[in-house]
PDB file of C-alpha atoms in Angstrom:
ATOM      1  CA  MET A1002     -61.466  59.084 -48.816  1.00  0.00           C
ATOM      2  CA  GLY A1003     -62.306  55.720 -47.289  1.00  0.00           C
ATOM      3  CA  ASP A1004     -64.451  55.057 -44.225  1.00  0.00           C
ATOM      4  CA  PHE A1005     -61.436  54.708 -41.906  1.00  0.00           C
ATOM      5  CA  ALA A1006     -59.335  57.896 -42.181  1.00  0.00           C
ATOM      6  CA  LEU A1007     -55.955  57.882 -40.447  1.00  0.00           C
ATOM      7  CA  ASP A1008     -56.026  60.474 -37.655  1.00  0.00           C
ATOM      8  CA  HIS A1009     -53.001  60.102 -35.360  1.00  0.00           C
ATOM      9  CA  THR A1010     -50.232  57.924 -33.982  1.00  0.00           C
ATOM     10  CA  MET A1011     -49.835  57.597 -30.212  1.00  0.00           C
ATOM     11  CA  MET A1012     -46.599  57.118 -28.291  1.00  0.00           C
ATOM     12  CA  ARG A1013     -45.974  57.118 -24.539  1.00  0.00           C
ATOM     13  CA  VAL A1014     -43.487  59.512 -22.949  1.00  0.00           C
ATOM     14  CA  GLU A1015     -41.872  59.615 -19.519  1.00  0.00           C
ATOM     15  CA  ASP A1016     -41.423  63.411 -19.190  1.00  0.00           C
ATOM     16  CA  LEU A1017     -44.219  65.347 -20.894  1.00  0.00           C
ATOM     17  CA  ASP A1018     -42.607  68.784 -20.559  1.00  0.00           C
ATOM     18  CA  ALA A1019     -39.327  67.541 -22.038  1.00  0.00           C
ATOM     19  CA  SER A1020     -41.159  65.897 -24.951  1.00  0.00           C
ATOM     20  CA  LEU A1021     -43.288  68.963 -25.674  1.00  0.00           C
ATOM     21  CA  ASP A1022     -40.188  71.130 -25.635  1.00  0.00           C
ATOM     22  CA  TRP A1023     -38.334  68.753 -27.989  1.00  0.00           C
ATOM     23  CA  TYR A1024     -41.125  68.543 -30.576  1.00  0.00           C
ATOM     24  CA  GLY A1025     -41.891  72.251 -30.346  1.00  0.00           C
ATOM     25  CA  THR A1026     -38.259  73.329 -30.597  1.00  0.00           C
ATOM     26  CA  HIS A1027     -36.995  70.939 -33.250  1.00  0.00           C
ATOM     27  CA  LEU A1028     -40.060  70.094 -35.370  1.00  0.00           C
ATOM     28  CA  ASP A1029     -42.011  73.342 -34.837  1.00  0.00           C
ATOM     29  CA  TYR A1030     -44.982  71.367 -33.558  1.00  0.00           C
ATOM     30  CA  GLU A1031     -47.816  73.182 -31.837  1.00  0.00           C
ATOM     31  CA  GLU A1032     -50.453  71.843 -29.505  1.00  0.00           C
ATOM     32  CA  LYS A1033     -53.629  70.877 -31.367  1.00  0.00           C
ATOM     33  CA  GLY A1034     -55.555  69.490 -28.385  1.00  0.00           C
ATOM     34  CA  ARG A1035     -55.161  68.183 -24.858  1.00  0.00           C
ATOM     35  CA  MET A1036     -57.003  65.765 -22.604  1.00  0.00           C
ATOM     36  CA  GLU A1037     -56.327  66.026 -18.861  1.00  0.00           C
ATOM     37  CA  MET A1038     -57.542  63.041 -16.868  1.00  0.00           C
ATOM     38  CA  ASP A1039     -56.945  61.895 -13.293  1.00  0.00           C
ATOM     39  CA  THR A1040     -54.316  59.327 -14.221  1.00  0.00           C
ATOM     40  CA  PHE A1041     -52.976  60.465 -17.599  1.00  0.00           C
ATOM     41  CA  THR A1042     -52.601  63.371 -20.005  1.00  0.00           C
ATOM     42  CA  ASN A1043     -52.883  63.200 -23.794  1.00  0.00           C
ATOM     43  CA  VAL A1044     -51.462  66.010 -25.927  1.00  0.00           C
ATOM     44  CA  TYR A1045     -51.958  66.189 -29.702  1.00  0.00           C
ATOM     45  CA  LEU A1046     -49.228  67.872 -31.746  1.00  0.00           C
ATOM     46  CA  GLY A1047     -48.559  68.830 -35.345  1.00  0.00           C
ATOM     47  CA  PRO A1048     -47.255  71.558 -37.637  1.00  0.00           C
ATOM     48  CA  GLU A1049     -49.199  74.814 -37.724  1.00  0.00           C
ATOM     49  CA  ASP A1050     -50.255  74.247 -41.345  1.00  0.00           C
ATOM     50  CA  VAL A1051     -50.963  70.505 -41.217  1.00  0.00           C
ATOM     51  CA  HIS A1052     -53.252  69.394 -44.066  1.00  0.00           C
ATOM     52  CA  GLU A1053     -56.923  68.809 -43.257  1.00  0.00           C
ATOM     53  CA  GLU A1054     -56.350  65.087 -43.907  1.00  0.00           C
ATOM     54  CA  GLY A1055     -52.976  65.093 -42.215  1.00  0.00           C
ATOM     55  CA  ALA A1056     -52.335  63.004 -39.122  1.00  0.00           C
ATOM     56  CA  VAL A1057     -51.068  64.361 -35.804  1.00  0.00           C
ATOM     57  CA  LEU A1058     -48.944  62.922 -33.031  1.00  0.00           C
ATOM     58  CA  GLU A1059     -50.478  61.967 -29.683  1.00  0.00           C
ATOM     59  CA  LEU A1060     -48.158  61.997 -26.673  1.00  0.00           C
ATOM     60  CA  THR A1061     -49.517  60.075 -23.703  1.00  0.00           C
ATOM     61  CA  TYR A1062     -48.114  60.785 -20.246  1.00  0.00           C
ATOM     62  CA  ASN A1063     -49.192  58.523 -17.403  1.00  0.00           C
ATOM     63  CA  HIS A1064     -49.095  60.136 -13.976  1.00  0.00           C
ATOM     64  CA  ASP A1065     -47.642  57.058 -12.238  1.00  0.00           C
ATOM     65  CA  ASP A1066     -44.057  57.673 -13.411  1.00  0.00           C
ATOM     66  CA  SER A1067     -44.134  54.577 -15.643  1.00  0.00           C
ATOM     67  CA  THR A1068     -41.126  53.623 -17.728  1.00  0.00           C
ATOM     68  CA  TYR A1069     -41.482  51.926 -21.099  1.00  0.00           C
ATOM     69  CA  GLU A1070     -39.875  49.356 -23.362  1.00  0.00           C
ATOM     70  CA  GLN A1071     -39.573  50.181 -27.059  1.00  0.00           C
ATOM     71  CA  GLY A1072     -39.956  46.643 -28.372  1.00  0.00           C
ATOM     72  CA  ASP A1073     -39.389  46.192 -32.108  1.00  0.00           C
ATOM     73  CA  ALA A1074     -42.888  45.638 -33.538  1.00  0.00           C
ATOM     74  CA  TRP A1075     -43.197  49.413 -34.009  1.00  0.00           C
ATOM     75  CA  GLY A1076     -40.474  51.095 -36.014  1.00  0.00           C
ATOM     76  CA  HIS A1077     -40.846  54.851 -36.380  1.00  0.00           C
ATOM     77  CA  ILE A1078     -42.828  57.801 -37.567  1.00  0.00           C
ATOM     78  CA  ALA A1079     -41.533  59.622 -40.654  1.00  0.00           C
ATOM     79  CA  VAL A1080     -41.748  63.385 -41.162  1.00  0.00           C
ATOM     80  CA  ARG A1081     -41.529  65.337 -44.416  1.00  0.00           C
ATOM     81  CA  VAL A1082     -38.939  67.927 -45.416  1.00  0.00           C
ATOM     82  CA  ASP A1083     -37.903  69.627 -48.662  1.00  0.00           C
ATOM     83  CA  ASP A1084     -34.229  68.679 -48.330  1.00  0.00           C
ATOM     84  CA  VAL A1085     -33.093  65.887 -46.018  1.00  0.00           C
ATOM     85  CA  TYR A1086     -29.501  67.168 -45.765  1.00  0.00           C
ATOM     86  CA  ASP A1087     -30.561  70.708 -44.834  1.00  0.00           C
ATOM     87  CA  ALA A1088     -33.106  69.403 -42.331  1.00  0.00           C
ATOM     88  CA  TYR A1089     -30.618  67.067 -40.657  1.00  0.00           C
ATOM     89  CA  GLU A1090     -27.997  69.799 -40.406  1.00  0.00           C
ATOM     90  CA  GLU A1091     -30.619  72.094 -38.850  1.00  0.00           C
ATOM     91  CA  LEU A1092     -31.467  69.453 -36.249  1.00  0.00           C
ATOM     92  CA  MET A1093     -27.799  68.883 -35.436  1.00  0.00           C
ATOM     93  CA  GLU A1094     -27.195  72.618 -35.037  1.00  0.00           C
ATOM     94  CA  GLY A1095     -30.243  72.728 -32.746  1.00  0.00           C
ATOM     95  CA  GLY A1096     -28.693  70.178 -30.405  1.00  0.00           C
ATOM     96  CA  VAL A1097     -30.416  66.966 -31.531  1.00  0.00           C
ATOM     97  CA  GLU A1098     -28.210  63.895 -31.097  1.00  0.00           C
ATOM     98  CA  ASP A1099     -26.603  62.511 -34.266  1.00  0.00           C
ATOM     99  CA  TYR A1100     -28.232  59.124 -34.881  1.00  0.00           C
ATOM    100  CA  ARG A1101     -28.292  58.116 -38.579  1.00  0.00           C
ATOM    101  CA  ASP A1102     -27.224  60.861 -40.946  1.00  0.00           C
ATOM    102  CA  PRO A1103     -28.274  61.062 -44.612  1.00  0.00           C
ATOM    103  CA  ASP A1104     -24.970  59.705 -45.920  1.00  0.00           C
ATOM    104  CA  SER A1105     -25.367  56.550 -43.833  1.00  0.00           C
ATOM    105  CA  CYS A1106     -28.829  56.098 -45.400  1.00  0.00           C
ATOM    106  CA  GLY A1107     -27.828  56.492 -49.035  1.00  0.00           C
ATOM    107  CA  GLY A1108     -28.717  60.188 -49.084  1.00  0.00           C
ATOM    108  CA  ARG A1109     -32.435  59.454 -49.274  1.00  0.00           C
ATOM    109  CA  TYR A1110     -33.477  59.764 -45.636  1.00  0.00           C
ATOM    110  CA  ALA A1111     -32.094  60.078 -42.105  1.00  0.00           C
ATOM    111  CA  PHE A1112     -33.097  59.254 -38.535  1.00  0.00           C
ATOM    112  CA  VAL A1113     -33.094  60.967 -35.157  1.00  0.00           C
ATOM    113  CA  THR A1114     -34.575  59.915 -31.828  1.00  0.00           C
ATOM    114  CA  ASP A1115     -36.746  61.892 -29.425  1.00  0.00           C
ATOM    115  CA  PRO A1116     -36.069  62.097 -25.652  1.00  0.00           C
ATOM    116  CA  ASP A1117     -37.785  58.724 -25.081  1.00  0.00           C
ATOM    117  CA  GLY A1118     -35.927  56.905 -27.842  1.00  0.00           C
ATOM    118  CA  HIS A1119     -38.740  56.857 -30.412  1.00  0.00           C
ATOM    119  CA  GLU A1120     -37.187  56.806 -33.877  1.00  0.00           C
ATOM    120  CA  ILE A1121     -38.139  59.569 -36.296  1.00  0.00           C
ATOM    121  CA  GLU A1122     -37.303  59.194 -39.965  1.00  0.00           C
ATOM    122  CA  ILE A1123     -36.739  62.325 -42.038  1.00  0.00           C
ATOM    123  CA  VAL A1124     -37.928  61.851 -45.608  1.00  0.00           C
ATOM    124  CA  GLN A1125     -37.682  64.176 -48.595  1.00  0.00           C
ATOM    125  CA  ARG A1126     -41.075  64.979 -50.113  1.00  0.00           C
ATOM    126  CA  ASP A1127     -42.446  67.582 -52.522  1.00  0.00           C
ATOM    127  CA  HIS A1128     -45.822  67.682 -50.768  1.00  0.00           C
ATOM    128  CA  GLY A1129     -47.180  68.260 -47.292  1.00  0.00           C
ATOM    129  CA  ALA A1130     -46.278  70.701 -44.534  1.00  0.00           C
ATOM    130  CA  ARG A1131     -42.691  70.671 -43.293  1.00  0.00           C
ATOM    131  CA  TRP A1132     -42.274  68.078 -40.500  1.00  0.00           C
ATOM    132  CA  SER A1133     -45.803  66.705 -41.086  1.00  0.00           C
ATOM    133  CA  ILE A1134     -46.203  62.960 -40.575  1.00  0.00           C
ATOM    134  CA  ASP A1135     -45.665  61.032 -43.793  1.00  0.00           C
ATOM    135  CA  HIS A1136     -46.069  57.504 -42.440  1.00  0.00           C
ATOM    136  CA  THR A1137     -45.922  55.278 -39.403  1.00  0.00           C
ATOM    137  CA  MET A1138     -43.836  52.130 -39.771  1.00  0.00           C
ATOM    138  CA  VAL A1139     -44.712  48.792 -38.166  1.00  0.00           C
ATOM    139  CA  ARG A1140     -43.034  45.421 -38.630  1.00  0.00           C
ATOM    140  CA  VAL A1141     -45.079  42.420 -39.733  1.00  0.00           C
ATOM    141  CA  GLU A1142     -44.376  38.697 -39.688  1.00  0.00           C
ATOM    142  CA  ASP A1143     -46.420  37.716 -42.772  1.00  0.00           C
ATOM    143  CA  ALA A1144     -46.577  40.361 -45.499  1.00  0.00           C
ATOM    144  CA  ASP A1145     -49.447  38.773 -47.419  1.00  0.00           C
ATOM    145  CA  ALA A1146     -51.558  38.383 -44.283  1.00  0.00           C
ATOM    146  CA  ALA A1147     -50.788  41.925 -43.115  1.00  0.00           C
ATOM    147  CA  ILE A1148     -51.659  43.552 -46.443  1.00  0.00           C
ATOM    148  CA  GLY A1149     -54.834  41.484 -46.523  1.00  0.00           C
ATOM    149  CA  TRP A1150     -55.778  42.653 -43.017  1.00  0.00           C
ATOM    150  CA  TYR A1151     -55.542  46.335 -43.922  1.00  0.00           C
ATOM    151  CA  GLU A1152     -57.324  45.838 -47.229  1.00  0.00           C
ATOM    152  CA  ARG A1153     -60.089  43.641 -45.828  1.00  0.00           C
ATOM    153  CA  LYS A1154     -60.676  45.189 -42.398  1.00  0.00           C
ATOM    154  CA  LEU A1155     -60.078  48.898 -43.087  1.00  0.00           C
ATOM    155  CA  GLY A1156     -60.537  49.069 -46.854  1.00  0.00           C
ATOM    156  CA  PHE A1157     -57.037  50.504 -47.341  1.00  0.00           C
ATOM    157  CA  ASP A1158     -55.221  50.495 -50.666  1.00  0.00           C
ATOM    158  CA  LEU A1159     -51.677  49.307 -51.296  1.00  0.00           C
ATOM    159  CA  VAL A1160     -50.208  52.528 -52.724  1.00  0.00           C
ATOM    160  CA  ARG A1161     -46.469  51.799 -52.876  1.00  0.00           C
ATOM    161  CA  ARG A1162     -44.056  48.910 -52.455  1.00  0.00           C
ATOM    162  CA  ALA A1163     -40.299  48.410 -52.435  1.00  0.00           C
ATOM    163  CA  GLU A1164     -38.760  44.949 -52.740  1.00  0.00           C
ATOM    164  CA  MET A1165     -35.177  44.567 -51.489  1.00  0.00           C
ATOM    165  CA  ASP A1166     -32.826  41.592 -51.188  1.00  0.00           C
ATOM    166  CA  ASP A1167     -33.629  40.861 -47.539  1.00  0.00           C
ATOM    167  CA  PHE A1168     -36.749  42.911 -46.761  1.00  0.00           C
ATOM    168  CA  ALA A1169     -39.767  44.523 -48.375  1.00  0.00           C
ATOM    169  CA  LEU A1170     -41.780  47.662 -47.634  1.00  0.00           C
ATOM    170  CA  TYR A1171     -45.489  48.032 -48.333  1.00  0.00           C
ATOM    171  CA  PHE A1172     -47.371  51.315 -47.859  1.00  0.00           C
ATOM    172  CA  VAL A1173     -51.126  51.283 -47.281  1.00  0.00           C
ATOM    173  CA  LYS A1174     -53.557  54.133 -46.748  1.00  0.00           C
ATOM    174  CA  PRO A1175     -57.301  54.838 -46.972  1.00  0.00           C
ATOM    175  CA  GLU A1176     -58.872  54.646 -50.400  1.00  0.00           C
ATOM    176  CA  GLY A1177     -58.972  58.093 -52.000  1.00  0.00           C
ATOM    177  CA  ALA A1178     -56.896  59.730 -49.250  1.00  0.00           C
ATOM    178  CA  ALA A1179     -55.024  62.928 -50.059  1.00  0.00           C
ATOM    179  CA  GLU A1180     -51.335  62.717 -50.875  1.00  0.00           C
ATOM    180  CA  GLU A1181     -50.700  64.598 -47.621  1.00  0.00           C
ATOM    181  CA  ALA A1182     -52.491  61.962 -45.525  1.00  0.00           C
ATOM    182  CA  MET A1183     -50.389  59.602 -43.433  1.00  0.00           C
ATOM    183  CA  SER A1184     -49.804  56.055 -44.639  1.00  0.00           C
ATOM    184  CA  ILE A1185     -48.867  52.901 -42.747  1.00  0.00           C
ATOM    185  CA  GLU A1186     -45.573  51.325 -43.777  1.00  0.00           C
ATOM    186  CA  LEU A1187     -45.508  47.552 -43.333  1.00  0.00           C
ATOM    187  CA  THR A1188     -41.940  46.289 -43.073  1.00  0.00           C
ATOM    188  CA  TYR A1189     -41.422  42.600 -43.771  1.00  0.00           C
ATOM    189  CA  ASN A1190     -38.004  41.048 -43.121  1.00  0.00           C
ATOM    190  CA  TYR A1191     -37.260  37.825 -44.973  1.00  0.00           C
ATOM    191  CA  ASP A1192     -35.453  36.131 -42.074  1.00  0.00           C
ATOM    192  CA  GLY A1193     -38.617  34.864 -40.375  1.00  0.00           C
ATOM    193  CA  ARG A1194     -38.096  36.850 -37.191  1.00  0.00           C
ATOM    194  CA  SER A1195     -40.858  37.638 -34.688  1.00  0.00           C
ATOM    195  CA  TYR A1196     -41.340  40.893 -32.808  1.00  0.00           C
ATOM    196  CA  GLU A1197     -42.124  42.256 -29.361  1.00  0.00           C
ATOM    197  CA  GLN A1198     -44.741  44.979 -29.036  1.00  0.00           C
ATOM    198  CA  GLY A1199     -43.212  46.743 -26.046  1.00  0.00           C
ATOM    199  CA  ASP A1200     -45.268  49.555 -24.525  1.00  0.00           C
ATOM    200  CA  ALA A1201     -43.510  52.767 -25.595  1.00  0.00           C
ATOM    201  CA  TRP A1202     -45.746  52.860 -28.676  1.00  0.00           C
ATOM    202  CA  GLY A1203     -49.503  52.772 -28.234  1.00  0.00           C
ATOM    203  CA  HIS A1204     -51.540  52.742 -31.425  1.00  0.00           C
ATOM    204  CA  PHE A1205     -52.530  54.505 -34.576  1.00  0.00           C
ATOM    205  CA  ALA A1206     -56.081  55.836 -34.821  1.00  0.00           C
ATOM    206  CA  VAL A1207     -58.688  55.950 -37.561  1.00  0.00           C
ATOM    207  CA  MET A1208     -61.536  58.468 -37.627  1.00  0.00           C
ATOM    208  CA  VAL A1209     -65.017  57.307 -38.676  1.00  0.00           C
ATOM    209  CA  ASP A1210     -68.387  58.991 -39.241  1.00  0.00           C
ATOM    210  CA  ASP A1211     -70.294  56.716 -36.867  1.00  0.00           C
ATOM    211  CA  LEU A1212     -68.477  54.675 -34.238  1.00  0.00           C
ATOM    212  CA  GLU A1213     -71.110  51.996 -33.715  1.00  0.00           C
ATOM    213  CA  ASP A1214     -71.667  51.488 -37.446  1.00  0.00           C
ATOM    214  CA  ALA A1215     -67.916  51.314 -38.040  1.00  0.00           C
ATOM    215  CA  TRP A1216     -67.505  48.804 -35.215  1.00  0.00           C
ATOM    216  CA  GLU A1217     -70.279  46.656 -36.655  1.00  0.00           C
ATOM    217  CA  THR A1218     -68.489  46.748 -40.002  1.00  0.00           C
ATOM    218  CA  LEU A1219     -65.219  45.668 -38.392  1.00  0.00           C
ATOM    219  CA  MET A1220     -66.898  42.844 -36.518  1.00  0.00           C
ATOM    220  CA  GLY A1221     -68.560  41.742 -39.745  1.00  0.00           C
ATOM    221  CA  ARG A1222     -65.116  41.571 -41.303  1.00  0.00           C
ATOM    222  CA  HIS A1223     -63.907  39.444 -38.366  1.00  0.00           C
ATOM    223  CA  ALA A1224     -61.620  42.079 -36.850  1.00  0.00           C
ATOM    224  CA  GLU A1225     -60.592  41.359 -33.268  1.00  0.00           C
ATOM    225  CA  ASP A1226     -63.109  42.452 -30.626  1.00  0.00           C
ATOM    226  CA  TYR A1227     -60.519  43.979 -28.308  1.00  0.00           C
ATOM    227  CA  ARG A1228     -62.194  46.972 -26.609  1.00  0.00           C
ATOM    228  CA  ASP A1229     -65.692  47.620 -27.912  1.00  0.00           C
ATOM    229  CA  PRO A1230     -67.443  51.022 -27.916  1.00  0.00           C
ATOM    230  CA  GLU A1231     -69.508  50.214 -24.809  1.00  0.00           C
ATOM    231  CA  SER A1232     -66.370  49.488 -22.777  1.00  0.00           C
ATOM    232  CA  CYS A1233     -64.999  52.886 -23.833  1.00  0.00           C
ATOM    233  CA  ASP A1234     -68.143  54.967 -23.063  1.00  0.00           C
ATOM    234  CA  TYR A1235     -69.035  55.054 -26.764  1.00  0.00           C
ATOM    235  CA  THR A1236     -66.257  57.584 -27.366  1.00  0.00           C
ATOM    236  CA  TYR A1237     -63.799  55.244 -29.095  1.00  0.00           C
ATOM    237  CA  ALA A1238     -62.966  51.548 -29.463  1.00  0.00           C
ATOM    238  CA  PHE A1239     -59.921  49.389 -30.187  1.00  0.00           C
ATOM    239  CA  THR A1240     -59.160  46.472 -32.424  1.00  0.00           C
ATOM    240  CA  ARG A1241     -55.800  44.852 -33.181  1.00  0.00           C
ATOM    241  CA  THR A1242     -54.142  43.849 -36.418  1.00  0.00           C
ATOM    242  CA  ASN A1243     -53.093  40.269 -37.122  1.00  0.00           C
ATOM    243  CA  ASP A1244     -49.633  41.273 -35.805  1.00  0.00           C
ATOM    244  CA  GLY A1245     -51.038  42.733 -32.581  1.00  0.00           C
ATOM    245  CA  HIS A1246     -50.688  46.448 -33.366  1.00  0.00           C
ATOM    246  CA  GLU A1247     -53.506  48.353 -31.658  1.00  0.00           C
ATOM    247  CA  VAL A1248     -55.877  50.402 -33.795  1.00  0.00           C
ATOM    248  CA  GLU A1249     -58.092  53.002 -32.142  1.00  0.00           C
ATOM    249  CA  VAL A1250     -61.436  53.804 -33.787  1.00  0.00           C
ATOM    250  CA  LEU A1251     -62.773  57.336 -33.178  1.00  0.00           C
ATOM    251  CA  ASP A1252     -65.885  59.108 -34.359  1.00  0.00           C
ATOM    252  CA  SER A1253     -64.984  62.479 -32.824  1.00  0.00           C
ATOM    253  CA  TRP A1254     -62.463  64.137 -30.565  1.00  0.00           C
ATOM    254  CA  PRO A1255     -63.285  63.321 -26.921  1.00  0.00           C
ATOM    255  CA  ASP A1256     -65.152  66.040 -25.043  1.00  0.00           C
ATOM    256  CA  ALA A1257     -62.131  66.647 -22.809  1.00  0.00           C
ATOM    257  CA  VAL A1258     -59.981  67.716 -25.766  1.00  0.00           C
ATOM    258  CA  GLU A1259     -59.876  71.488 -26.106  1.00  0.00           C
TER     259      GLU A1259
END
């Protein structure tokens, strides 16, 4: 596996209890860790049998009753199931709102939304734990530049692509990563549109062996110096992609996570 292993995707929620109940009830997620701070709470969730290289979901709840805008620069997370029709029917029977059923998506996938409006794609896979995160989708304004950023800055490989009439999808992930590891889906629309980041989505995170060494590598590759390790108490750091998506760099779980 490459030096920058995908660890989690973070999204912000307005009612932590409601979100925990939704993910626990409908996706069978369990709490993997929690960080309680004075002004916010982070909870890390995933299936019980998530792969050792599998990514988890971070829910961030700010204690100031903030509300959030989705924007359109972030698209969705995708979760794996054995049969997309059976999974969607199960969610509907469990009380999840009908959003985009499999038939409306050509029978290959479907979509639901969580209590905060984050889109969740349901994809059919023959690998990985049920409901485990398959990929996180972000929209990019220049496909060539975006692919180059992930290859050059993080050393990711382009592992899959799909070219359509009016858009293209490119999937990148760390070199040598397990099939069960999360990938990043770069969606490029051919109409030249631009995107708003919003604040309902936060970042995806990569885990490294040594934070300071990894940061030096990123700076040497001319990644953006956004929040360096010193400014984050040498626990983590942040850079941003050429499209402005935030990338957290971690070398361990923070001490407050239990």
